[in-house]
Amino acid sequence: MDDFIDGLSEVACDVLVIGGGTAGPMAALKAKQKNPALNVVLLEKANVKRSGAISMGMDGLNNAVVPGYATPEQYTKEITIANDGIVDQAPVFKYASRCYDIIQELDRFGIRFQRNANGDYDLKKVHHLGTYVLPMPNGETVKKALYRQLKRERILISNRFMATRLLTAKDGRIAGAVAVNTRTSEFLVLRAKAVILCMGAAGRLGLPHSGYLFGTYENPTNSGDGYAMAYHAGAALANLECYQINPLIKDYNGPACAYVAGPFGAYTANSEGKRFIESDYWSGQMMQEFYNELQSGKGPVFLKLNHLHPDTVGEIADILHRVERPSRGRFHTARGTDYRETMIEMHISEIGFCSGHSASGVFVDEYARTTVPGLYAAGDMASVPHNYMLGAFTNGAVAGEHAAEAAQETDLPDYDPDVVRFERTRVLAPTRREDGIPPNQLEYKVRRLVNDYLQPPKVTSRMRIGQQRLAEARQDLETALVARNPHELMRSLEVSSILDCADMAAHASLYRTESRWGLYHNRIDHPEKDDENWCCHALLRKVDGRMISEKRAIQPYIVPIETEERTAYERLRVSNQA
Amino acid sequence: MPLALSPTAIPVIVDEAKCIADKGCTVCVDVCPLDVLRISDLTGKAYMKFDECWYCMPCETDCPTGAVTVNIPYLLR
Ligand SMILES: Cc1cc2nc3c(=O)[nH]c(=O)nc-3n(C[C@H](O)[C@H](O)[C@H](O)COP(=O)(O)OP(=O)(O)OC[C@H]3O[C@@H](n4cnc5c(N)ncnc54)[C@H](O)[C@@H]3O)c2cc1C
Ligand code: SF4
Ligand code: SF4
């Protein structure tokens, strides 16, 4: 382990799924179930047993559309409003209609969901308008349950392989991917008839205040490789300027977490212990109010539990310290923070791209198809907004089924061997240098530039300077980056994705000359929302080697939104405080 | 540019008396998402090789002998 091995092998499959976190395992399962004769490969940078955002499980579904509580129409409406109208409703509606089946399927896998005395699912209200949060009492078992299913269906799993680039055929169809072993740097060319990207958020874009490169909110193996690969393959990416920014525990990179504690009576408060937002559901508008309060004389912001019965606090702590980000309990203990006594100080996270929480992702339709034929995307990196874990599962399923059908009708496309040769040279360049800049330093620099120049509130001239500084960093990446072992090479490749994402963030943010989505795209020098010119998607693509952005009309709504409903998320501030 | 090493206090500790890597166990190395753990050639025990931790805890949770402790990294303590 950790020594370079010179090698290149090639495998062919029908459906290649890249990323074995949440969406990926479900995509692989569904592709195989759709047609058991297909050869389905699941490729993962880490180890599927414990990879992705759900590595330690989750405490609940944030967006379950369950009959009796909400209809697909209501959910589609809420998500459209929460996203300031910039939504193609078909994929959201498809998710909302399908997710109840997936909940029942997960239930059959052995994952339990909270039920009331009548035995019905017991949902909680956290969103501004509807009721969608479903707790998972044995949430820590999610990954195990999924893994059992993968084994049962005999999915071929390749762990510790990092995908670096996609391969396309002459006619533009997807042909496969190139991957590198993270412990030996051996190359693997995977030819495929259909490829599903499930590589999660771009979670290592901004730099956390702690200074730890890996102290991100998102699982840090999600370094934006999926975004970068889709970009280089020519796929369109949607609304990247709609960043992900989350309210977190100050210094600790986990959510505070109002979704769990809220239904028990906890809430987000200012230093006076007063509520200042109507809804703790994460939206750009909510983040703007959160930011305003942080900056005000009533800051900082806290999660308030100390008014609850001690037993209730104990129940909440039991959930929060067992799943998702279980080291949170240790963090608070070390600081001497007792939830029963003191409020929990909160802050805002670094920026990232993520559709799971926001709306920045590879552009997909209701079948999870990207704009490249044969290429699919699901989960946090696909453009279906506010999709969360159940969205990753559901749209992973949709992608798997559709890709299986597509693979059945296609012959294995040819790829250009020169592209693989070129990619090997690009990937291995940092290993050919004796000395230079190590990946951790280049990464630190790029991400500090992201914080200094691209983080909202966004300012045009500042972002332009940021672009220049990022171009200098790219020069360093291409001429001076050094990797002394396969592990450092993986980190070097991640820096390359991070830099691509930083460039995309700047480009996308400069393109949309208005403010929208609250804090996510708050442009100080274009402060107003401009529906006349910008009530549309902004799609970013690589054309002839250059980054371009263009407008794309929103599909006509299938669930109409009344004029007075449109602004519901703009009225989040508690009114007696305004 | 030549490279130098700078020291860093690491968050993940392995109790060598409990670790059974010398009997073939590699569980923590296998599950760590960031791939920062290794078995030492010198001691035959698991250790944290790279300070790139998400303090996510699969290593501690899955270790069959309870040898691993994940501490909160110093800078955010
Ligand atoms: C701390 C936290 C708390 C959350 N809480 C909740 C909650 O309570 N409820 C809820 O519904 N949602 C929650 N979410 C959101 C939810 O977990 C995600 O939306 C969902 O899990 C995303 O799934 P995914 O498949 O897109 O990404 P992931 O599950 O992160 O999987 C991506 C996978 O791709 C792999 N990968 C990345 N790059 C490469 C590459 N180059 N080659 C190969 N593999 C690669 C990664 O290693 C990873 O395993 C939370 C998220 C986080 C981070
Ligand atoms: S899992 Fe535990 S016993 Fe096994 S190698 Fe790691 S520390 Fe040692
Ligand atoms: S806490 Fe997570 S990242 Fe850190 S060593 Fe353990 S498994 Fe790896």
XYZ file of C-alpha atoms and ligand atoms in Angstrom:
724
model
C 0.000 0.000 0.000
C 1.065 3.575 -0.716
C 3.626 2.662 -3.376
C 3.107 3.605 -7.002
C 2.298 0.711 -9.304
C 2.372 1.325 -13.014
C -0.641 -0.370 -14.498
C -3.685 -0.009 -16.695
C -6.559 -2.430 -17.000
C -9.804 -2.236 -18.888
C -13.186 -3.645 -17.971
C -16.492 -3.420 -19.777
C -19.933 -3.335 -18.213
C -23.475 -2.382 -19.082
C -24.185 0.175 -16.380
C -21.443 1.961 -14.457
C -22.465 3.734 -11.268
C -19.847 6.121 -9.866
C -20.134 6.921 -6.158
C -21.406 4.334 -3.671
C -22.803 6.645 -0.979
C -26.575 7.033 -1.011
C -27.904 7.450 -4.564
C -25.280 5.113 -6.045
C -26.182 1.882 -4.232
C -29.863 2.426 -5.015
C -29.084 3.160 -8.680
C -27.009 -0.015 -8.943
C -29.686 -2.120 -7.235
C -32.483 -0.835 -9.430
C -30.494 -1.231 -12.645
C -29.782 -4.836 -11.749
C -33.352 -5.544 -10.657
C -34.678 -4.038 -13.861
C -32.574 -6.460 -15.864
C -30.650 -9.111 -13.900
C -28.707 -10.049 -17.034
C -26.916 -6.707 -16.974
C -23.411 -6.280 -15.693
C -23.606 -3.463 -13.140
C -20.458 -1.989 -11.584
C -20.454 0.301 -8.553
C -17.245 2.328 -8.276
C -16.354 4.095 -5.024
C -13.446 6.280 -3.919
C -13.781 5.075 -0.311
C -15.473 1.826 0.807
C -19.177 1.349 0.073
C -19.648 -0.111 3.567
C -19.057 3.284 5.150
C -19.020 5.840 2.363
C -20.927 9.017 1.694
C -23.031 11.415 3.697
C -24.857 8.533 5.382
C -21.667 6.796 6.527
C -22.908 6.755 10.143
C -26.593 6.754 9.255
C -29.197 9.497 9.444
C -31.731 10.553 12.019
C -34.584 10.979 9.590
C -35.975 11.730 6.157
C -36.144 15.488 5.633
C -38.562 15.434 2.736
C -40.937 12.482 2.859
C -44.141 12.940 0.898
C -46.494 10.566 2.690
C -50.205 10.184 1.895
C -52.330 11.661 4.656
C -49.715 14.338 5.371
C -48.976 15.842 1.978
C -49.595 15.351 -1.708
C -46.988 15.466 -4.501
C -48.691 18.682 -5.664
C -48.214 20.356 -2.268
C -44.585 19.289 -2.056
C -43.842 20.455 -5.594
C -45.399 23.789 -4.749
C -43.369 24.206 -1.544
C -40.085 23.395 -3.270
C -40.907 25.748 -6.148
C -41.588 28.594 -3.718
C -38.566 27.814 -1.537
C -36.435 28.046 -4.713
C -37.762 31.417 -5.792
C -39.543 29.791 -8.723
C -36.417 28.505 -10.513
C -37.567 24.912 -10.726
C -38.451 22.486 -13.479
C -41.317 20.865 -11.686
C -41.370 17.568 -13.582
C -38.370 16.022 -11.740
C -39.619 17.343 -8.378
C -43.102 15.979 -9.017
C -41.671 12.659 -10.152
C -39.664 12.443 -6.930
C -42.663 13.400 -4.815
C -44.843 10.766 -6.484
C -42.270 7.996 -6.240
C -40.677 8.557 -2.838
C -43.422 6.852 -0.831
C -42.678 3.561 -2.658
C -39.027 3.996 -1.789
C -39.826 4.581 1.890
C -41.715 1.308 1.926
C -38.870 -0.426 0.159
C -36.354 0.924 2.708
C -38.722 -0.309 5.386
C -38.494 -3.793 3.839
C -34.672 -3.460 3.868
C -34.959 -3.195 7.667
C -34.791 0.569 8.124
C -37.488 1.645 10.557
C -39.468 4.851 10.387
C -41.262 6.435 13.304
C -44.883 5.390 13.699
C -47.658 6.743 15.900
C -49.974 4.753 18.191
C -52.103 3.737 15.182
C -49.090 2.290 13.408
C -49.031 5.056 10.791
C -45.894 6.967 9.835
C -45.469 9.844 12.282
C -44.285 12.897 10.338
C -43.121 16.221 11.799
C -43.519 19.753 10.503
C -40.253 21.633 9.889
C -40.833 23.239 6.463
C -42.516 26.621 6.230
C -45.746 25.291 4.719
C -46.086 21.491 4.768
C -45.212 18.421 6.882
C -42.401 16.265 5.521
C -39.916 15.150 8.213
C -39.994 11.445 9.149
C -37.661 10.281 11.971
C -35.734 6.997 11.630
C -35.375 5.302 15.038
C -32.688 2.873 13.827
C -31.132 5.349 11.397
C -27.618 4.157 12.182
C -28.277 0.935 10.248
C -28.947 2.504 6.835
C -25.595 1.717 5.286
C -25.599 -1.890 6.523
C -29.080 -2.450 5.157
C -28.084 -1.116 1.745
C -24.896 -3.157 1.680
C -26.849 -6.363 2.335
C -29.004 -5.643 -0.708
C -25.963 -4.983 -2.909
C -24.474 -8.319 -1.898
C -27.753 -10.109 -2.465
C -28.038 -8.719 -6.001
C -24.380 -9.509 -6.718
C -23.463 -5.981 -7.714
C -19.773 -5.740 -8.596
C -18.209 -3.264 -6.184
C -14.858 -1.600 -6.804
C -13.716 0.247 -3.686
C -10.823 2.729 -3.451
C -11.083 3.750 -7.079
C -11.412 7.442 -7.794
C -13.034 8.342 -11.101
C -11.216 11.210 -12.808
C -12.763 11.757 -16.236
C -15.641 10.494 -18.368
C -15.137 8.969 -21.792
C -17.382 9.821 -24.705
C -17.788 8.262 -28.142
C -17.417 10.096 -31.456
C -21.148 10.778 -31.600
C -21.047 12.380 -28.140
C -22.614 9.414 -26.323
C -21.162 8.357 -23.021
C -18.633 5.515 -23.359
C -17.315 5.026 -19.825
C -14.889 6.526 -17.343
C -11.265 6.569 -16.264
C -10.433 5.809 -12.626
C -7.293 5.657 -10.497
C -6.665 3.371 -7.540
C -6.229 5.579 -4.486
C -3.617 3.298 -2.903
C -1.522 2.277 -5.915
C -2.339 4.833 -8.641
C -3.066 2.011 -11.092
C -5.439 3.010 -13.871
C -8.751 1.439 -14.655
C -10.655 2.159 -17.849
C -14.315 1.282 -17.416
C -16.254 0.994 -20.638
C -20.008 1.231 -20.208
C -23.228 1.677 -22.157
C -24.654 3.986 -19.520
C -23.011 5.863 -16.656
C -24.734 7.196 -13.525
C -22.926 9.903 -11.571
C -23.643 9.767 -7.818
C -20.586 11.547 -6.437
C -22.343 13.774 -3.968
C -21.980 17.477 -3.297
C -18.956 19.677 -3.989
C -18.293 19.806 -0.278
C -14.668 20.950 -0.196
C -15.145 24.278 -1.959
C -15.109 26.848 0.832
C -12.738 26.565 3.782
C -14.246 25.922 7.227
C -13.378 28.459 9.927
C -11.572 25.733 11.883
C -8.887 25.715 9.186
C -9.155 21.937 8.746
C -9.445 21.111 5.056
C -11.526 18.061 5.948
C -13.631 19.710 8.629
C -16.425 20.356 6.136
C -20.151 19.959 6.581
C -20.252 17.562 3.632
C -18.454 14.258 3.636
C -15.040 15.445 2.431
C -14.516 12.638 -0.089
C -17.108 14.607 -2.052
C -14.602 17.065 -3.454
C -16.654 18.045 -6.497
C -15.185 15.384 -8.790
C -18.646 14.686 -10.190
C -19.214 18.325 -11.086
C -15.795 18.588 -12.701
C -16.201 15.350 -14.659
C -19.656 16.311 -15.928
C -18.288 19.703 -16.955
C -15.355 18.265 -18.897
C -17.681 15.796 -20.627
C -19.756 18.733 -21.899
C -22.813 18.247 -19.683
C -24.773 21.318 -18.598
C -24.720 22.340 -14.928
C -27.608 24.336 -13.507
C -27.740 27.346 -11.207
C -24.335 26.838 -9.599
C -24.568 30.387 -8.231
C -27.262 29.051 -5.883
C -24.629 27.909 -3.383
C -25.139 25.612 -0.468
C -24.588 27.355 2.887
C -25.853 25.685 6.039
C -26.483 26.760 9.620
C -24.164 24.650 11.783
C -22.854 24.372 15.300
C -20.120 26.989 15.746
C -16.731 25.304 15.109
C -18.254 21.816 14.834
C -19.184 20.850 11.288
C -22.536 19.237 12.025
C -26.030 20.657 11.883
C -27.293 21.935 15.235
C -29.928 20.210 14.360
C -33.249 21.999 14.347
C -34.907 19.297 12.210
C -34.510 16.811 15.037
C -34.939 19.168 17.974
C -37.591 21.458 16.440
C -40.476 18.996 16.650
C -39.668 18.603 20.391
C -39.995 22.370 20.893
C -36.451 23.624 20.319
C -35.830 26.567 18.006
C -33.232 28.866 16.495
C -32.801 31.929 18.699
C -30.708 35.088 18.961
C -28.560 35.978 21.972
C -31.670 37.213 23.770
C -33.112 33.728 23.477
C -35.803 35.017 21.107
C -37.055 33.405 17.956
C -36.280 35.519 14.861
C -37.304 33.166 12.031
C -40.680 31.566 11.514
C -39.267 28.368 10.057
C -36.021 26.492 10.694
C -36.209 24.760 7.317
C -33.003 25.472 5.386
C -33.569 27.825 2.468
C -31.574 30.720 1.036
C -34.086 33.122 2.554
C -33.711 31.476 5.967
C -29.920 31.678 5.657
C -30.169 35.381 4.839
C -32.147 36.013 8.028
C -29.687 33.867 9.949
C -26.795 35.878 8.491
C -28.520 39.187 9.279
C -29.029 38.152 12.885
C -25.409 36.970 13.177
C -24.200 40.356 11.979
C -26.621 42.292 14.181
C -26.357 43.393 17.773
C -28.543 40.447 18.697
C -26.073 37.909 17.366
C -24.716 35.345 17.514
C -27.353 32.730 16.813
C -28.141 29.701 18.962
C -30.153 26.513 19.013
C -32.275 26.814 22.122
C -33.202 23.692 24.081
C -32.709 24.848 27.653
C -36.396 25.672 28.100
C -37.384 22.031 27.496
C -37.908 19.339 30.110
C -34.551 17.672 30.957
C -35.913 14.281 29.841
C -36.857 15.734 26.472
C -33.361 17.173 26.079
C -31.979 13.749 26.953
C -34.089 12.163 24.240
C -32.871 14.703 21.666
C -29.226 14.272 22.712
C -29.587 10.512 22.416
C -30.557 10.887 18.750
C -27.986 13.561 17.938
C -25.089 11.726 19.538
C -25.783 8.339 17.987
C -26.214 8.913 14.253
C -25.177 11.181 11.405
C -22.403 13.168 13.160
C -22.025 11.243 16.422
C -18.813 13.006 17.531
C -20.966 16.086 18.221
C -21.582 14.838 21.785
C -17.838 14.714 22.431
C -17.433 18.208 21.076
C -20.022 19.609 23.476
C -18.770 17.593 26.433
C -15.226 18.863 25.899
C -16.552 22.432 25.861
C -18.717 21.808 28.903
C -21.892 22.666 26.984
C -24.931 21.090 28.650
C -27.977 21.501 26.382
C -30.166 21.680 29.489
C -28.320 24.729 30.779
C -26.932 26.705 27.859
C -27.974 27.450 24.327
C -25.806 25.953 21.562
C -23.867 28.563 19.630
C -24.350 28.343 15.858
C -22.648 29.746 12.781
C -22.857 29.407 9.029
C -20.915 26.899 6.978
C -18.459 27.328 4.157
C -19.984 27.456 0.659
C -20.424 24.428 -1.571
C -22.473 23.146 -4.498
C -25.265 20.788 -3.558
C -28.761 20.160 -4.812
C -29.510 17.934 -1.868
C -29.707 21.021 0.309
C -29.865 23.807 -2.267
C -30.178 23.801 -6.047
C -26.709 23.701 -7.619
C -26.150 20.566 -9.674
C -25.665 18.789 -12.969
C -28.762 19.553 -15.009
C -31.131 16.570 -15.179
C -34.666 15.867 -16.345
C -37.324 13.689 -14.688
C -35.497 10.523 -15.789
C -32.223 11.744 -14.207
C -30.771 12.212 -17.696
C -28.066 14.834 -18.134
C -27.572 16.638 -21.438
C -24.982 14.014 -22.511
C -26.674 10.922 -24.029
C -26.296 7.867 -21.795
C -25.065 9.948 -18.830
C -27.255 10.184 -15.737
C -26.865 11.968 -12.410
C -28.617 11.518 -9.072
C -28.315 12.654 -5.471
C -26.649 15.822 -4.230
C -24.845 16.482 -7.503
C -27.961 16.379 -9.729
C -30.055 19.507 -10.151
C -33.293 18.374 -8.447
C -33.510 20.956 -5.627
C -33.704 20.295 -1.856
C -33.557 16.596 -2.586
C -31.848 15.310 0.587
C -31.374 11.631 1.382
C -34.732 10.364 0.169
C -34.200 12.281 -3.064
C -30.858 10.548 -3.509
C -32.504 7.150 -2.997
C -35.527 7.890 -5.163
C -33.755 9.568 -8.054
C -31.000 6.982 -7.824
C -33.728 4.399 -8.400
C -35.161 6.388 -11.312
C -31.685 6.717 -12.873
C -30.879 3.023 -12.386
C -34.071 1.852 -14.025
C -33.812 4.210 -16.960
C -30.112 3.502 -17.491
C -30.813 -0.242 -17.505
C -33.326 0.251 -20.291
C -30.982 2.484 -22.237
C -28.093 0.015 -21.846
C -30.261 -2.776 -23.227
C -30.759 -0.861 -26.454
C -27.136 0.200 -26.990
C -23.947 -1.471 -28.156
C -20.832 -0.770 -26.168
C -19.599 2.567 -27.564
C -15.963 3.001 -28.614
C -13.780 5.606 -26.979
C -10.714 7.411 -28.223
C -7.565 5.761 -26.765
C -5.738 9.082 -27.136
C -8.045 10.539 -24.526
C -6.985 7.853 -22.052
C -3.319 8.440 -22.867
C -3.785 12.151 -22.360
C -5.625 11.577 -19.094
C -2.829 9.342 -17.784
C -0.319 12.073 -18.494
C -2.486 14.681 -16.794
C -3.152 12.536 -13.747
C 0.427 11.388 -13.244
C 2.100 14.769 -13.821
C 2.421 15.550 -10.070
C 4.230 12.224 -9.578
C 6.877 13.143 -12.165
C 8.150 16.118 -10.162
C 10.874 15.882 -7.549
C 9.613 18.795 -5.526
C 7.054 21.575 -5.776
C 3.801 22.471 -4.050
C 2.082 19.709 -2.059
C -1.660 19.228 -2.581
C -2.632 20.305 0.954
C -1.068 23.731 0.428
C -2.525 24.293 -3.000
C -5.904 23.177 -1.710
C -5.681 25.533 1.258
C -4.859 28.425 -1.032
C -7.647 27.747 -3.516
C -10.222 27.382 -0.760
C -9.059 30.475 1.063
C -9.509 32.362 -2.230
C -13.019 30.929 -2.437
C -13.776 32.305 1.036
C -12.175 35.666 0.413
C -13.584 36.349 -3.044
C -16.585 34.166 -3.846
C -18.501 33.820 -0.598
C -21.686 35.907 -0.334
C -22.482 38.745 -0.026
C -21.074 38.679 -3.571
C -19.397 41.733 -5.108
C -18.591 41.891 -8.832
C -15.119 43.394 -8.635
C -14.158 41.108 -5.779
C -15.200 38.018 -7.729
C -13.185 39.232 -10.754
C -10.052 39.526 -8.627
C -10.852 36.060 -7.304
C -10.893 34.743 -10.863
C -7.425 36.170 -11.494
C -6.034 34.651 -8.331
C -7.621 31.292 -9.164
C -6.000 31.442 -12.608
C -2.617 31.834 -10.874
C -3.425 28.821 -8.714
C -4.232 26.870 -11.875
C -0.804 27.700 -13.198
C 0.664 26.193 -10.023
C -1.583 23.159 -10.376
C -0.349 22.561 -13.908
C 3.335 23.229 -13.350
C 4.296 22.716 -9.709
C 1.933 20.337 -7.889
C 3.828 17.391 -6.448
C 2.547 14.010 -5.194
C 4.956 11.636 -3.482
C 2.641 8.666 -3.065
C -0.748 7.440 -4.341
C -2.572 9.011 -1.397
C -1.147 12.423 -2.222
C -1.993 11.816 -5.853
C -5.651 11.312 -4.875
C -5.498 14.613 -2.986
C -3.881 16.285 -6.017
C -6.700 15.094 -8.242
C -9.186 16.389 -5.717
C -7.549 19.830 -5.800
C -8.017 19.841 -9.542
C -11.773 19.227 -9.080
C -11.959 21.862 -6.343
C -10.314 24.416 -8.602
C -12.691 23.569 -11.455
C -15.614 24.064 -9.076
C -14.202 27.372 -7.829
C -13.943 28.606 -11.415
C -17.505 27.489 -12.054
C -18.742 29.195 -8.874
C -17.197 32.509 -9.920
C -18.395 32.253 -13.515
C -21.948 31.295 -12.569
C -22.177 33.975 -9.881
C -21.016 36.714 -12.257
C -23.432 35.597 -14.968
C -26.645 36.052 -13.003
C -26.857 39.844 -12.594
C -29.538 39.920 -9.909
C -29.969 38.674 -6.344
C -31.976 35.500 -5.682
C -32.286 32.665 -3.185
C -31.597 34.856 -0.160
C -27.997 34.598 0.962
C -27.069 31.928 -1.609
C -26.899 34.459 -4.423
C -26.892 37.788 -2.635
C -25.107 40.190 -5.023
C -24.605 43.493 -3.313
C -24.212 45.430 -6.549
C -27.315 43.783 -8.056
C -29.463 43.755 -4.928
C -32.919 43.227 -6.435
C -34.573 40.066 -7.653
C -35.175 40.655 -11.371
C -37.982 38.335 -12.482
C -38.294 40.041 -15.833
C -34.808 39.004 -16.942
C -33.792 36.213 -14.627
C -36.767 34.009 -13.845
C -34.929 31.230 -15.691
C -32.209 28.652 -15.200
C -28.603 29.591 -15.839
C -26.800 26.648 -17.413
C -23.023 26.449 -17.457
C -21.165 24.265 -19.965
C -17.809 23.690 -21.566
C -17.925 24.553 -25.256
C -14.752 24.325 -27.360
C -12.659 24.262 -24.218
C -14.270 27.396 -22.767
C -16.703 27.952 -19.927
C -19.972 29.501 -21.072
C -23.259 30.269 -19.372
C -26.653 30.649 -20.978
C -30.232 31.142 -19.943
C -32.740 28.352 -20.190
C -36.459 28.836 -19.777
C -38.181 27.095 -16.899
C -40.587 24.374 -18.047
C -44.211 25.504 -17.709
C -45.358 24.679 -14.168
C -47.479 21.573 -13.809
C -48.562 22.713 -10.345
C -49.622 26.358 -10.635
C -48.419 28.824 -7.990
C -50.681 31.738 -7.040
C -49.079 35.176 -6.954
C -49.540 35.598 -3.200
C -48.035 32.128 -2.573
C -44.847 32.939 -4.449
C -43.439 35.132 -1.742
C -44.174 32.894 1.265
C -40.466 32.209 1.838
C -39.683 35.922 1.736
C -41.687 36.354 4.920
C -39.620 34.229 7.264
C -38.666 36.882 9.788
C -40.823 36.807 12.902
C -43.103 39.796 12.342
C -42.913 41.535 15.735
C -39.143 41.761 15.224
C -39.108 43.209 11.727
C 10.353 24.210 -3.861
C 11.749 21.761 -1.322
C 9.387 20.311 1.283
C 9.590 20.257 5.073
C 7.447 18.462 7.647
C 5.390 20.340 10.206
C 4.032 18.534 13.254
C 0.302 18.221 13.905
C -1.620 16.752 16.832
C -3.847 14.003 15.469
C -7.337 13.180 16.708
C -7.495 9.394 16.309
C -5.739 7.219 18.883
C -5.257 3.447 18.774
C -4.742 1.482 21.989
C -1.974 -0.841 20.865
C -2.654 -3.312 23.659
C -6.135 -3.875 22.265
C -5.388 -3.673 18.521
C -5.248 -7.083 16.828
C -3.879 -5.938 13.489
C -1.013 -8.392 13.985
C -3.652 -11.162 13.802
C -4.802 -9.848 10.423
C -7.422 -7.269 11.345
C -7.627 -4.241 9.023
C -11.206 -3.167 9.726
C -10.530 0.471 10.608
C -8.214 0.913 7.623
C -10.860 -0.622 5.374
C -13.797 1.493 6.476
C -12.236 4.954 6.902
C -13.792 7.147 4.194
C -10.772 9.455 4.090
C -8.313 6.528 3.971
C -6.086 8.035 6.630
C -5.382 4.945 8.781
C -2.679 2.355 8.173
C -1.086 -0.645 9.863
C 2.425 0.223 10.977
C 5.280 -1.895 9.603
C 7.160 -1.189 12.814
C 4.575 -2.036 15.464
C 2.112 -4.157 13.490
C -0.680 -1.993 14.917
C -3.114 0.475 13.357
C -2.300 4.185 13.455
C -3.359 7.470 11.924
C -1.007 8.249 9.083
C -2.611 11.336 7.549
C -4.189 14.205 9.489
C -7.226 14.387 7.221
C -10.033 13.321 9.504
C -13.786 14.042 9.319
C -14.229 12.773 12.934
C -17.042 10.648 11.538
C -16.281 7.553 13.687
C -16.690 4.393 11.547
C -13.157 3.403 12.634
C -14.124 3.471 16.310
C -17.598 1.994 15.796
C -16.451 -0.946 13.666
C -13.230 -1.884 15.515
C -13.884 -5.362 16.945
C -11.808 -4.786 20.099
C -12.647 -1.177 20.990
C -9.064 -0.098 20.329
C -9.873 3.130 18.477
C -10.804 6.478 20.031
C -11.812 9.448 17.908
C -11.093 12.747 19.650
C -12.192 16.150 18.493
C -9.287 17.730 16.541
C -7.417 20.306 18.587
C -8.176 23.421 16.537
C -11.901 23.145 17.094
C -11.915 21.848 20.619
C -23.979 15.977 8.053
C -25.157 15.730 7.166
C -26.417 15.570 7.716
C -27.515 15.320 6.896
N -28.716 15.093 7.494
C -29.769 14.684 6.738
C -30.981 14.264 7.333
O -31.113 14.236 8.562
N -31.999 13.878 6.527
C -31.893 13.874 5.164
O -32.846 13.516 4.488
N -30.749 14.254 4.561
C -29.687 14.646 5.316
N -28.496 15.002 4.707
C -28.441 15.004 3.247
C -28.285 13.602 2.663
O -27.466 12.851 3.500
C -27.675 13.699 1.274
O -28.495 14.526 0.498
C -27.548 12.359 0.570
O -27.041 11.376 1.418
C -26.660 12.524 -0.647
O -26.458 11.310 -1.294
P -25.432 11.196 -2.505
O -25.492 9.800 -2.973
O -25.662 12.280 -3.464
O -23.996 11.526 -1.858
P -23.136 10.637 -0.854
O -23.970 9.736 -0.049
O -22.242 11.568 -0.125
O -22.269 9.719 -1.802
C -21.307 10.207 -2.691
C -20.248 9.135 -2.839
O -19.435 9.395 -3.977
C -18.113 9.019 -3.661
N -17.212 9.727 -4.568
C -16.951 11.058 -4.603
N -16.068 11.331 -5.581
C -15.785 10.163 -6.176
C -14.918 9.801 -7.257
N -14.175 10.700 -7.888
N -14.863 8.506 -7.620
C -15.584 7.555 -6.954
N -16.406 7.851 -5.931
C -16.504 9.134 -5.555
C -17.955 9.429 -2.225
O -16.884 8.771 -1.592
C -19.309 9.059 -1.646
O -19.334 7.763 -1.125
C -27.370 15.268 5.496
C -26.114 15.448 4.938
C -25.006 15.663 5.752
C -23.657 15.834 5.126
S -10.077 -2.248 13.687
Fe -9.266 -2.188 15.763
S -8.250 -4.135 15.999
Fe -8.610 -3.895 13.829
S -6.720 -2.972 13.043
Fe -8.073 -1.288 13.552
S -7.562 -0.740 15.658
Fe -6.675 -2.735 15.285
S -13.036 9.403 12.342
Fe -13.619 8.966 10.210
S -12.088 10.036 8.952
Fe -11.288 9.967 11.043
S -10.015 8.137 11.050
Fe -12.025 7.501 11.802
S -13.116 6.790 10.001
Fe -11.333 7.951 9.289
